[in-house]
Coordinates of C-alpha atoms in Angstrom, one line a residue:
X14 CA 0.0 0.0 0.0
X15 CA 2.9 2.5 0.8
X16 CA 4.6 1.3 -2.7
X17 CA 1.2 2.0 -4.4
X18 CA 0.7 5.2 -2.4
X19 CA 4.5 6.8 -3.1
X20 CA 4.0 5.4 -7.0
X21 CA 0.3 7.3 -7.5
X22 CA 2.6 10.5 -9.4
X23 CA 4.1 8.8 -11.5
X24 CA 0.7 7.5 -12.8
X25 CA 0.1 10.7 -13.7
X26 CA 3.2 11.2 -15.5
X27 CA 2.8 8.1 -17.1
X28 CA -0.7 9.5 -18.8
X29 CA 0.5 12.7 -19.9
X30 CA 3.9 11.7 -21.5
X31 CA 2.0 8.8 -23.9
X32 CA -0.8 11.7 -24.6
X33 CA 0.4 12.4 -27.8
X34 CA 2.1 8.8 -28.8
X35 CA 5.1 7.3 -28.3
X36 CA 7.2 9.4 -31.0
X37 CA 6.4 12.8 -28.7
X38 CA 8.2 10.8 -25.9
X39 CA 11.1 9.4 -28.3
X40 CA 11.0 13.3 -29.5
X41 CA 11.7 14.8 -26.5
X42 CA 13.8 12.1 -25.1
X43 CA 16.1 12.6 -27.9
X44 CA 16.6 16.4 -27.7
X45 CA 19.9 17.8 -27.4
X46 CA 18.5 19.4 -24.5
X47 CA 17.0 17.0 -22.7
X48 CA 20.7 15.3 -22.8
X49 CA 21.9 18.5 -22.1
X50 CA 19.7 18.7 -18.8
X51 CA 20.4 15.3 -18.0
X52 CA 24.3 16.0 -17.8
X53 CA 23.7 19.6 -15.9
X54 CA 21.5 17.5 -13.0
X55 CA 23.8 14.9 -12.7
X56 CA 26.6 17.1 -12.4
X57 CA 25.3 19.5 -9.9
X58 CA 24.2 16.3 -7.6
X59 CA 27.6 14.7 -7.8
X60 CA 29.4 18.1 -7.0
X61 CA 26.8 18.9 -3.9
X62 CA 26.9 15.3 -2.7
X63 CA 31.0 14.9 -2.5
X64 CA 31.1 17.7 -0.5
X65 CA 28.2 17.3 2.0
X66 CA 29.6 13.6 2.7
X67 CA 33.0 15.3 3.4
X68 CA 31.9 18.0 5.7
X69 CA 29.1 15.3 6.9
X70 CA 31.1 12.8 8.3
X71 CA 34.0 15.2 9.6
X72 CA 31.2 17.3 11.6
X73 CA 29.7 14.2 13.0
X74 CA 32.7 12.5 14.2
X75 CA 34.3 16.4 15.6
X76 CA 30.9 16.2 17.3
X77 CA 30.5 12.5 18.4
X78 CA 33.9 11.5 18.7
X79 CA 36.5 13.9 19.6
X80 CA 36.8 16.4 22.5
X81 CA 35.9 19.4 20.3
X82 CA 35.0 22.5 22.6
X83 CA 31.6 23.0 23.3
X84 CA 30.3 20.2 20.5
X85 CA 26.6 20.0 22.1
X86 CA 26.6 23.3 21.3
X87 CA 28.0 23.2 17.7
X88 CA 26.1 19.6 16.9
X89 CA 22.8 21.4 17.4
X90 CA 24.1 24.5 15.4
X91 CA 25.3 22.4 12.6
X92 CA 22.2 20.7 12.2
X93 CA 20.2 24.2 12.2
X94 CA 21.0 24.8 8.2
X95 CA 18.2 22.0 7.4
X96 CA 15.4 24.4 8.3
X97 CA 16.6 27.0 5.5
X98 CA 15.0 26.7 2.4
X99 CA 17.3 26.8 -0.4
X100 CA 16.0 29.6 -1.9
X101 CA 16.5 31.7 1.0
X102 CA 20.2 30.7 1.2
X103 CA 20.0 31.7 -2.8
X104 CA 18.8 35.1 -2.2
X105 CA 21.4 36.4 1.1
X106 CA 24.2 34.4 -1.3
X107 CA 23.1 36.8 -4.0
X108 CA 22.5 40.0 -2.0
X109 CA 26.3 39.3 -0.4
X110 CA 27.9 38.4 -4.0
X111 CA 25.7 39.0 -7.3
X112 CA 28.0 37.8 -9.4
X113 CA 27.7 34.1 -8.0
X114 CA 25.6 32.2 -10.0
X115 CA 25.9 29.3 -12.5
X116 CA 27.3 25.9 -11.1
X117 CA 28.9 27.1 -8.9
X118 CA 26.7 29.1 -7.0
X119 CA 23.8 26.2 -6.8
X120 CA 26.7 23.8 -5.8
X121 CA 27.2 26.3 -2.9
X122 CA 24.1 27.0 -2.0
X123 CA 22.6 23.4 -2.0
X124 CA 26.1 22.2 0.4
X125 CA 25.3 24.6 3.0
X126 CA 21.7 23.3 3.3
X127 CA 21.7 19.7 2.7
X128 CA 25.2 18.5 4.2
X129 CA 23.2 17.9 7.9
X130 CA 21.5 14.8 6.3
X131 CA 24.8 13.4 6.1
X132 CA 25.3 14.7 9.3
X133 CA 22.3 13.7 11.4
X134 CA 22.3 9.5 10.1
X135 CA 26.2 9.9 10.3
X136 CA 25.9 10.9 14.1
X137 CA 23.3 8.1 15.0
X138 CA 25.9 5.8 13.5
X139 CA 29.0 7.2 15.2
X140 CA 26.9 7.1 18.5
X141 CA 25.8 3.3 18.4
X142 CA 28.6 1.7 16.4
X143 CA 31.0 0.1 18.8
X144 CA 33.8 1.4 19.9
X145 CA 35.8 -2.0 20.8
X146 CA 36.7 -1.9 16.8
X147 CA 38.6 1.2 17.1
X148 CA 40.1 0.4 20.1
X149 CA 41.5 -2.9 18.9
X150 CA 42.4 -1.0 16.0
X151 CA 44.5 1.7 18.0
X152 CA 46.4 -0.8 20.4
X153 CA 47.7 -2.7 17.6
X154 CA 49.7 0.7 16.4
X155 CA 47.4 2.3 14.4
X156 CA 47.3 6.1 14.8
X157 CA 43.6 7.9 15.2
X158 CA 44.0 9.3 11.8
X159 CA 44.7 5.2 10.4
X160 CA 41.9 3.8 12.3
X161 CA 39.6 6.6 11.2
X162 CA 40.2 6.3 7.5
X163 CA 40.4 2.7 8.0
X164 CA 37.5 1.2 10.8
X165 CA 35.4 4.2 11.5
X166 CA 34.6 4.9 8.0
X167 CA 33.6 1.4 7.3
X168 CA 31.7 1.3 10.1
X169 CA 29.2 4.1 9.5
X170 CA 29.6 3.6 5.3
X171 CA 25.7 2.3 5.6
X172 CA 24.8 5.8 7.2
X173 CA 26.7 7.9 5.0
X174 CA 25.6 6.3 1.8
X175 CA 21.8 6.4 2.7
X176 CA 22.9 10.3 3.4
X177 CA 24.2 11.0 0.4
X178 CA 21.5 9.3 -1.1
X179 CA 19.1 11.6 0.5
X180 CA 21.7 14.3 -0.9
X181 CA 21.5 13.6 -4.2
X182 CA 17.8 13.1 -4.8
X183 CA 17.2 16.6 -2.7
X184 CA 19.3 18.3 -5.2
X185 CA 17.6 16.4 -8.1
X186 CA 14.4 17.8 -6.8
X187 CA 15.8 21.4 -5.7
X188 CA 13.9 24.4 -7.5
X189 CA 14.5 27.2 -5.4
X190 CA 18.2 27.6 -5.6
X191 CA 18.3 26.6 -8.9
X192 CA 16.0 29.2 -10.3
X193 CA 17.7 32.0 -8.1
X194 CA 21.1 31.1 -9.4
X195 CA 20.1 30.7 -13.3
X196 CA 21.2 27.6 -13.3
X197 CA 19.1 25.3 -16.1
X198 CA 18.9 21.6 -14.0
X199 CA 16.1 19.4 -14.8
X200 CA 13.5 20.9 -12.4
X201 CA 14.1 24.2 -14.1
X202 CA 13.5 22.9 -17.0
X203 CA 10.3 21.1 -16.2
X204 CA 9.0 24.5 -14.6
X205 CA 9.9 26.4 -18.1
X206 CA 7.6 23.7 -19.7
X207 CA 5.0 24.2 -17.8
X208 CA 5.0 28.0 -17.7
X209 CA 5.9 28.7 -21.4
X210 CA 3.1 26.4 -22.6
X211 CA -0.5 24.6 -22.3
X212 CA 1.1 20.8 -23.3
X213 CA 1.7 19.4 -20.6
X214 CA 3.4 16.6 -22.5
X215 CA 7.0 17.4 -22.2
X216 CA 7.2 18.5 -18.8
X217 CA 5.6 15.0 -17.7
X218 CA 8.3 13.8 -20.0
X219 CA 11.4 15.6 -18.3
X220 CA 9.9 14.2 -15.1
X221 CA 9.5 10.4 -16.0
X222 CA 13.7 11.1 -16.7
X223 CA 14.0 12.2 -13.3
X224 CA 12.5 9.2 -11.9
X225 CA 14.8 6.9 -13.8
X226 CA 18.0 9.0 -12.5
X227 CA 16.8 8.6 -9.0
X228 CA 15.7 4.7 -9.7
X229 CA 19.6 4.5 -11.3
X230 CA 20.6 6.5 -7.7
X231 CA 19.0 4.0 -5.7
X232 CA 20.1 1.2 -6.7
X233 CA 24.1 2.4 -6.7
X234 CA 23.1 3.3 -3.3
X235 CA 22.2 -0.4 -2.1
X236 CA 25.5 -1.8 -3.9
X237 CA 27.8 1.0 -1.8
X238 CA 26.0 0.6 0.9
X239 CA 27.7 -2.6 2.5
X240 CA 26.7 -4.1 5.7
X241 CA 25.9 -2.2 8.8
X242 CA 28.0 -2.3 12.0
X243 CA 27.2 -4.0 15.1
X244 CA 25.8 -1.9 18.4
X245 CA 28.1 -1.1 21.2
X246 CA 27.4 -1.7 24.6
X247 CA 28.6 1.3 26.0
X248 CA 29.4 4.9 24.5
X249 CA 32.8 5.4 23.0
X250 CA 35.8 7.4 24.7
X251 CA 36.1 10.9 23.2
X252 CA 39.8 11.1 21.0
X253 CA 41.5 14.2 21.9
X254 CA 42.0 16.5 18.5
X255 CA 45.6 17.4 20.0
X256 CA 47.3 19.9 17.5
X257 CA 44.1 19.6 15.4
X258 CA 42.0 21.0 17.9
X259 CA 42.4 24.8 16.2
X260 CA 41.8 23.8 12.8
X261 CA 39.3 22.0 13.8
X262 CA 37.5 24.6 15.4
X263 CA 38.5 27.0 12.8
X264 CA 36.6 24.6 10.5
X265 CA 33.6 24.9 12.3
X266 CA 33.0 28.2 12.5
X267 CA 33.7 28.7 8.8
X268 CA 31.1 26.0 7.9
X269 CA 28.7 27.6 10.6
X270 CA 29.4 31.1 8.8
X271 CA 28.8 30.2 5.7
X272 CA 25.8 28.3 6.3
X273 CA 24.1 30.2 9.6
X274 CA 25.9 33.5 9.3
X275 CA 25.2 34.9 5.7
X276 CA 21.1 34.0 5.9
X277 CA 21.3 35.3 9.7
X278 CA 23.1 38.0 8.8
X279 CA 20.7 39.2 5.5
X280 CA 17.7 38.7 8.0
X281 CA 18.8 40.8 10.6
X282 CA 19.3 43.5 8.1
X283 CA 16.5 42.9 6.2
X284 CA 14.7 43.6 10.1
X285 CA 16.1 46.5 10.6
X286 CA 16.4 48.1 7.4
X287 CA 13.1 47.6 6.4
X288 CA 9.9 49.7 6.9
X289 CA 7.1 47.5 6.7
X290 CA 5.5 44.9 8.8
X291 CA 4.5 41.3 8.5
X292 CA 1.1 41.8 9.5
X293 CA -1.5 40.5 12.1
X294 CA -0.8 37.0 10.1
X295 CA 2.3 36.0 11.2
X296 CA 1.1 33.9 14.0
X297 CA -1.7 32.7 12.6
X298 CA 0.6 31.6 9.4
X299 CA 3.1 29.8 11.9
X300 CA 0.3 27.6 13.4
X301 CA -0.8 26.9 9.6
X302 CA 3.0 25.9 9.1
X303 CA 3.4 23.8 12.2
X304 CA 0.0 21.9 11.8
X305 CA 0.9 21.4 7.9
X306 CA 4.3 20.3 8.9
X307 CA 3.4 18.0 11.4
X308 CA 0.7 16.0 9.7
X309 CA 3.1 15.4 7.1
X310 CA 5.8 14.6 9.2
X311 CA 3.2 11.7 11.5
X312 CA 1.6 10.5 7.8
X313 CA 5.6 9.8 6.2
X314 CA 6.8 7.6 9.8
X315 CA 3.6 5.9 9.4
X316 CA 4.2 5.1 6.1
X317 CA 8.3 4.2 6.3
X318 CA 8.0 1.8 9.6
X319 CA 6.6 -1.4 7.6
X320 CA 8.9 -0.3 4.4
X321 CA 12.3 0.7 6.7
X322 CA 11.3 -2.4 8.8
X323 CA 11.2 -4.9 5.7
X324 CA 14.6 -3.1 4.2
X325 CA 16.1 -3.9 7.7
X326 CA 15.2 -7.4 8.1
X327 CA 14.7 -8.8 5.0
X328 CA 16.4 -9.2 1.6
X329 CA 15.0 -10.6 -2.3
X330 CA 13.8 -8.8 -5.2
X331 CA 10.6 -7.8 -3.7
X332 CA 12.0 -6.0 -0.9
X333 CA 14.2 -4.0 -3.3
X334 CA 11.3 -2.9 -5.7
X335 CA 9.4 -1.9 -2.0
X336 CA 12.3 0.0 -1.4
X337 CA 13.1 1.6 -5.0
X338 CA 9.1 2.6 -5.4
X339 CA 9.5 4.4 -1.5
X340 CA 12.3 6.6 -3.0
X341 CA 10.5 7.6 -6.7
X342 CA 8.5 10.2 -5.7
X343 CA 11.6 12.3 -3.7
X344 CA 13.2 12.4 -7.0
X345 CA 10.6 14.4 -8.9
X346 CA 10.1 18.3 -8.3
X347 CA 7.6 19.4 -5.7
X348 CA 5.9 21.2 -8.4
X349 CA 5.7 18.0 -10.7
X350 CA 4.1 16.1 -7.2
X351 CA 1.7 18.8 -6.6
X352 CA 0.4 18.8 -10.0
X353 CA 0.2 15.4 -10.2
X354 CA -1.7 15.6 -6.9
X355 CA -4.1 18.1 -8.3
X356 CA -5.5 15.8 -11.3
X357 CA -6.0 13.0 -9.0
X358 CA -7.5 15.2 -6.5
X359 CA -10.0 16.2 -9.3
X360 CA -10.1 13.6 -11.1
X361 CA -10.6 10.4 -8.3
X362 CA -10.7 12.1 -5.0
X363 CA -12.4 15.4 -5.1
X364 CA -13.6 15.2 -1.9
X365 CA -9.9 15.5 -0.5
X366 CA -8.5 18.1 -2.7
X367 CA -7.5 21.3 -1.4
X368 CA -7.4 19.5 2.6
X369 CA -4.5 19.1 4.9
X370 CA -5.4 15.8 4.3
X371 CA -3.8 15.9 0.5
X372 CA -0.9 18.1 1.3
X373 CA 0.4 15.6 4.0
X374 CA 0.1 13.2 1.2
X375 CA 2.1 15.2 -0.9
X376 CA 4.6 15.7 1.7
X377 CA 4.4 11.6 2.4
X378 CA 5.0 11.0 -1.2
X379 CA 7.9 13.7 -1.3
X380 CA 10.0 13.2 1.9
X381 CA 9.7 9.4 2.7
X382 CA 13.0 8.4 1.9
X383 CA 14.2 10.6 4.8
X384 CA 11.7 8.5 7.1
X385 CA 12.7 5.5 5.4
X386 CA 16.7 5.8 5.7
X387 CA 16.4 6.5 9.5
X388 CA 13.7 3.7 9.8
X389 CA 16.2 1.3 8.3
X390 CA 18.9 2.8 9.6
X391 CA 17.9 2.7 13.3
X392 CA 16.5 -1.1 12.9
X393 CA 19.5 -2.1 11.5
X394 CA 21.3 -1.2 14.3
X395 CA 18.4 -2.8 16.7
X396 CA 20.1 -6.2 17.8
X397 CA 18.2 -9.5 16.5
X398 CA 19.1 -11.7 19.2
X399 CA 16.3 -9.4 20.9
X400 CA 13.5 -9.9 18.8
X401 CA 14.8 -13.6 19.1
X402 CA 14.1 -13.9 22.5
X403 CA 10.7 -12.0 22.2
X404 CA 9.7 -14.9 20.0
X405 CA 10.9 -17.6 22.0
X406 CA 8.4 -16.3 24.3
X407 CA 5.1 -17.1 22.8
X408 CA 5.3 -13.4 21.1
X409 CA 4.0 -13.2 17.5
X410 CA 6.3 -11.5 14.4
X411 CA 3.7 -8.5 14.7
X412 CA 3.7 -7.8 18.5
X413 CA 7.8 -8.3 18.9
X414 CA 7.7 -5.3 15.9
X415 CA 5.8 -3.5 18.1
X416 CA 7.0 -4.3 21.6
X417 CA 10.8 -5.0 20.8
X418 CA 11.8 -3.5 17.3
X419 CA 10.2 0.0 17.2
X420 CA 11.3 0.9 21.1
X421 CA 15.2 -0.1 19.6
X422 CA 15.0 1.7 17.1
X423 CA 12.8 4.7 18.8
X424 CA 15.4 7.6 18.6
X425 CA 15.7 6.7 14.7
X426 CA 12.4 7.1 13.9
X427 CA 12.2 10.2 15.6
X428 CA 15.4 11.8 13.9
X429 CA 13.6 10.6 10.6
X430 CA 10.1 12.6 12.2
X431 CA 12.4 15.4 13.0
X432 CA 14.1 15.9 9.8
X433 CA 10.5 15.6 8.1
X434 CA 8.7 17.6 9.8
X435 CA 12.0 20.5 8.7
X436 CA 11.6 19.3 5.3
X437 CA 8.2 19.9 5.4
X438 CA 7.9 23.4 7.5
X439 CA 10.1 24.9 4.5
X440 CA 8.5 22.8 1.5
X441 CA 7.3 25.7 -1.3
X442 CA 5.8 24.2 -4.4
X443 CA 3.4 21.5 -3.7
X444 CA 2.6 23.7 -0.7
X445 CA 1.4 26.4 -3.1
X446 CA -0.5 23.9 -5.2
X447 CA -2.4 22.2 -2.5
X448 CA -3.0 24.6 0.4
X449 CA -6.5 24.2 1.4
X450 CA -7.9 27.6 0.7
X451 CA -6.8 30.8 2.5
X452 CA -4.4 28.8 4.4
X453 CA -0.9 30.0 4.2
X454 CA 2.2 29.0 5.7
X455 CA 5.5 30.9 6.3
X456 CA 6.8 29.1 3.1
X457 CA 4.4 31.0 1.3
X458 CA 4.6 34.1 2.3
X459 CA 8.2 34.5 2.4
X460 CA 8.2 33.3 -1.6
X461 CA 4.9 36.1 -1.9
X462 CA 7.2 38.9 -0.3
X463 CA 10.1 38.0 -2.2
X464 CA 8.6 37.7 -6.2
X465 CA 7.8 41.5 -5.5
X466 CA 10.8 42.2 -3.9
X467 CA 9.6 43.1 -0.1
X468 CA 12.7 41.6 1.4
X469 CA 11.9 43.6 4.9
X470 CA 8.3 42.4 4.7
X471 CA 9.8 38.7 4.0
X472 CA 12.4 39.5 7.3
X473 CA 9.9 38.5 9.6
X474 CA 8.1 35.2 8.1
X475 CA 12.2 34.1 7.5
X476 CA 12.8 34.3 11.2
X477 CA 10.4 32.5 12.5
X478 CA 10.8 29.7 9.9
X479 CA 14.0 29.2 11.8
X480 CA 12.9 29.7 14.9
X481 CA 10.2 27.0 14.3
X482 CA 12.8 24.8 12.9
X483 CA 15.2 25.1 16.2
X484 CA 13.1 23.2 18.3
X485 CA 13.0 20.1 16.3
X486 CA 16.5 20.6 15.9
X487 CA 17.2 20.4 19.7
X488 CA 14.7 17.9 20.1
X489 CA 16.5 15.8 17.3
X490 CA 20.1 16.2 18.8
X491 CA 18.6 14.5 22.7
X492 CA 16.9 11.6 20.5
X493 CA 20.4 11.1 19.2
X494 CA 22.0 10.9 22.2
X495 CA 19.5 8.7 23.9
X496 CA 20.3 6.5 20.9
X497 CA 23.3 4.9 23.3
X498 CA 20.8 3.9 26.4

């Protein structure tokens, strides 16, 4: 049902590309720029996923691992660029340095928001991994830097490949940074298509392409992927940085600069500078977001336990195709989902469109992979031997899921909840589509302000986007802490 339910878009995009024949879709297939979209995308993702896995697993073992100064402090700070949206980051980039734009600028822009996925599944590794590895490791010679390179990163390789996983398809899907930097990726494309004409054809087209690069993505993901760790018994001893300890702290604040300081920074001025007010909405529009957000974020974990669950426990060709059709819907554009949504709202389901009800769909269908990765993560990590005993006790496969498995793998889940319900709090374009009527959400109105350039009217909806966003992020760092208990 979850397969079916994560699948239903690319019905719709299966419809409108074979509207006018198979030759339209050969057509349009076959256009130099379709191929030249295809090598822009791919590009972009690759660039934007190297470096969040670098600064990804560096951050999460200065912040699990070593004796970093203050790292609660820094772990919850470095986790903070999740809650803003890319095409805020775009703009304060572009207000601090017009001239960056182009590949380089998206690549930029997208690694300062989307390296804490690597981050966050990275920690939870580093934090139940065990440590008796490494310490073999180090009492047979091996310095920290050897048993790093050579144990801890094969360790946590199943976390840091779902991550950039989760990376890659999120800059697949990215509009907002990508527009704001005039960079022509696939989703650009796809919105051209749809603006610049009434056929609908090639857009759905351009979309189907998408799914088979995040299909293609998936399944290199599963090969790298390798198998996961074992659970420590107790938490790991910190490794002093020694004369590392300055550039590693160095690092940090560069990373939390460029990430935190430059939108922080644009906002504040935008506050002060500016002359007009958000209105009597704003708090009104931060309940809308909140509610939204957390709908979505409850409907995705209750789809990804029986499809994280099954990718945890089980292997065969059926779980994989469970597991590819979870992840298909990431992969396209949240204004290809939300349209998609809107026929079969129509079309089948009239009674549901325009409801919170349809827009936590549309968030299920577009952030489940995040669910799903922790999910699988977390009951990976769950030992067996457990669930054994729960059976041996007269306890059926269903209640030891229940009773045994999901407590395990509790903090998981909820770092999966938290980093949906972020996802969703700042998602724009489906959003737009599939608001139930005169509801808005701080999303929207900071995209409303900024179209017409009111950047001290947009101030205000900006900062309390990341204020809202904080608390999960605080909540989310205890989880993965308790994660050790």
């Amino acid at each position: 049902m979850v397969a079916a339910a994560a699948v239903t878009p690319l019905g719709y995009l299966a419809v409108r590309s074979f509207d006018h024949g198979a030759g339209e879709v050969w057509r349009v297939l076959w256009r130099s720029r379709t191929f030249d979209l295809a090598v822009r995308s791919v590009a972009l993702a690759v660039a934007v996923t190297t470096a969040c896995l670098v600064l990804g697993v560096l951050s999460a073992w200065l912040v699990v691992r070593s004796d970093l100064p203050g790292r609660r402090f820094a772990g919850i700070l470095l986790v903070l660029p999740l809650a803003v949206p890319s095409y805020v980051a775009g703009f304060t980039w572009l207000a601090l340095a017009p001239g960056l734009t182009g590949f380089w600028g998206a690549s930029l822009v997208l690694t300062l928001v989307s390296y804490p996925y690597v981050l966050v599944v990275d920690a939870a590794a580093l934090r139940t991994a065990d440590p008796a590895v490494e310490e073999v490791a180090r009492s047979l010679g091996r310095t920290s830097t050897r048993t790093f390179f050579s144990v801890t990163l094969r360790q946590i390789r199943p976390a840091a490949t779902a991550g950039g996983l989760l990376v890659a398809l999120y800059v697949l899907s990215d509009f907002g940074a990508v527009s704001l930097m005039r960079f022509d990726a696939f989703t650009l494309g796809i919105y051209t298509s749809y603006r610049g004409t009434f056929d609908r054809t090639p857009a759905a087209i351009l979309g189907c392409v998408l799914v088979v690069l995040a299909i293609l993505l998936t399944v290199g993901e599963r090969r790298a992927r390798g198998a996961t760790g074992g659970r420590g018994e107790r938490e790991p001893v910190r490794v002093p940085l020694g004369r590392a300890k300055i550039p590693a702290v160095l690092g940090t604040a560069v990373v939390l600069l460029f990430a935190l300081g430059v939108p922080v920074a644009s906002l504040v001025r935008w506050l002060v500078a500016g002359s007009s007010a958000a209105g009597g909405n704003l708090l009104s529009t931060t309940g809308n977001t909140v509610a939204v957000a957390a709908s979505g974020a409850v409907l995705t974990v209750v789809f990804a336990l029986p499809v994280g669950i099954l990718a945890a426990r089980h292997r065969g060709p059926l779980v994989r195709g469970m597991e590819l059709a979870s992840f298909a819907g990431h992969a396209l554009p949240g204004i290809t989902v939300g349209l998609a949504l809107v026929f079969f709202g129509i079309r089948v389901l009239p009674d549901l469109y325009q409801t919170t009800s349809m827009l936590a769909f549309a968030y299920a269908v577009l952030f489940l992979p995040l669910a799903v990765s922790a999910v699988r993560t977390a009951v990976a990590h769950a030992p067996p031997v457990l669930e054994d005993v729960s059976r041996s006790l007269g306890k059926g496969r269903s209640a030891t899921r229940l009773l045994v498995t999901v407590p395990l793998a509790a903090p998981g889940i909820l770092a999966g909840a938290a980093l949906v319900f972020l996802t969703c709090a700042k998602e724009l374009p489906a959003t737009l589509l599939l608001r139930p009527t005169g509801v808005d959400t701080l999303a929207t109105e900071l995209w409303t302000k900024t179209e017409i350039g009111a950047y001290a009217a947009a101030a205000p909806y900006a900062a309390v986007l990341l204020v809202v966003a904080a608390i999960p992020a605080v909540v989310l760092d205890r989880f993965l802490r308790g994660a050790t208990r």
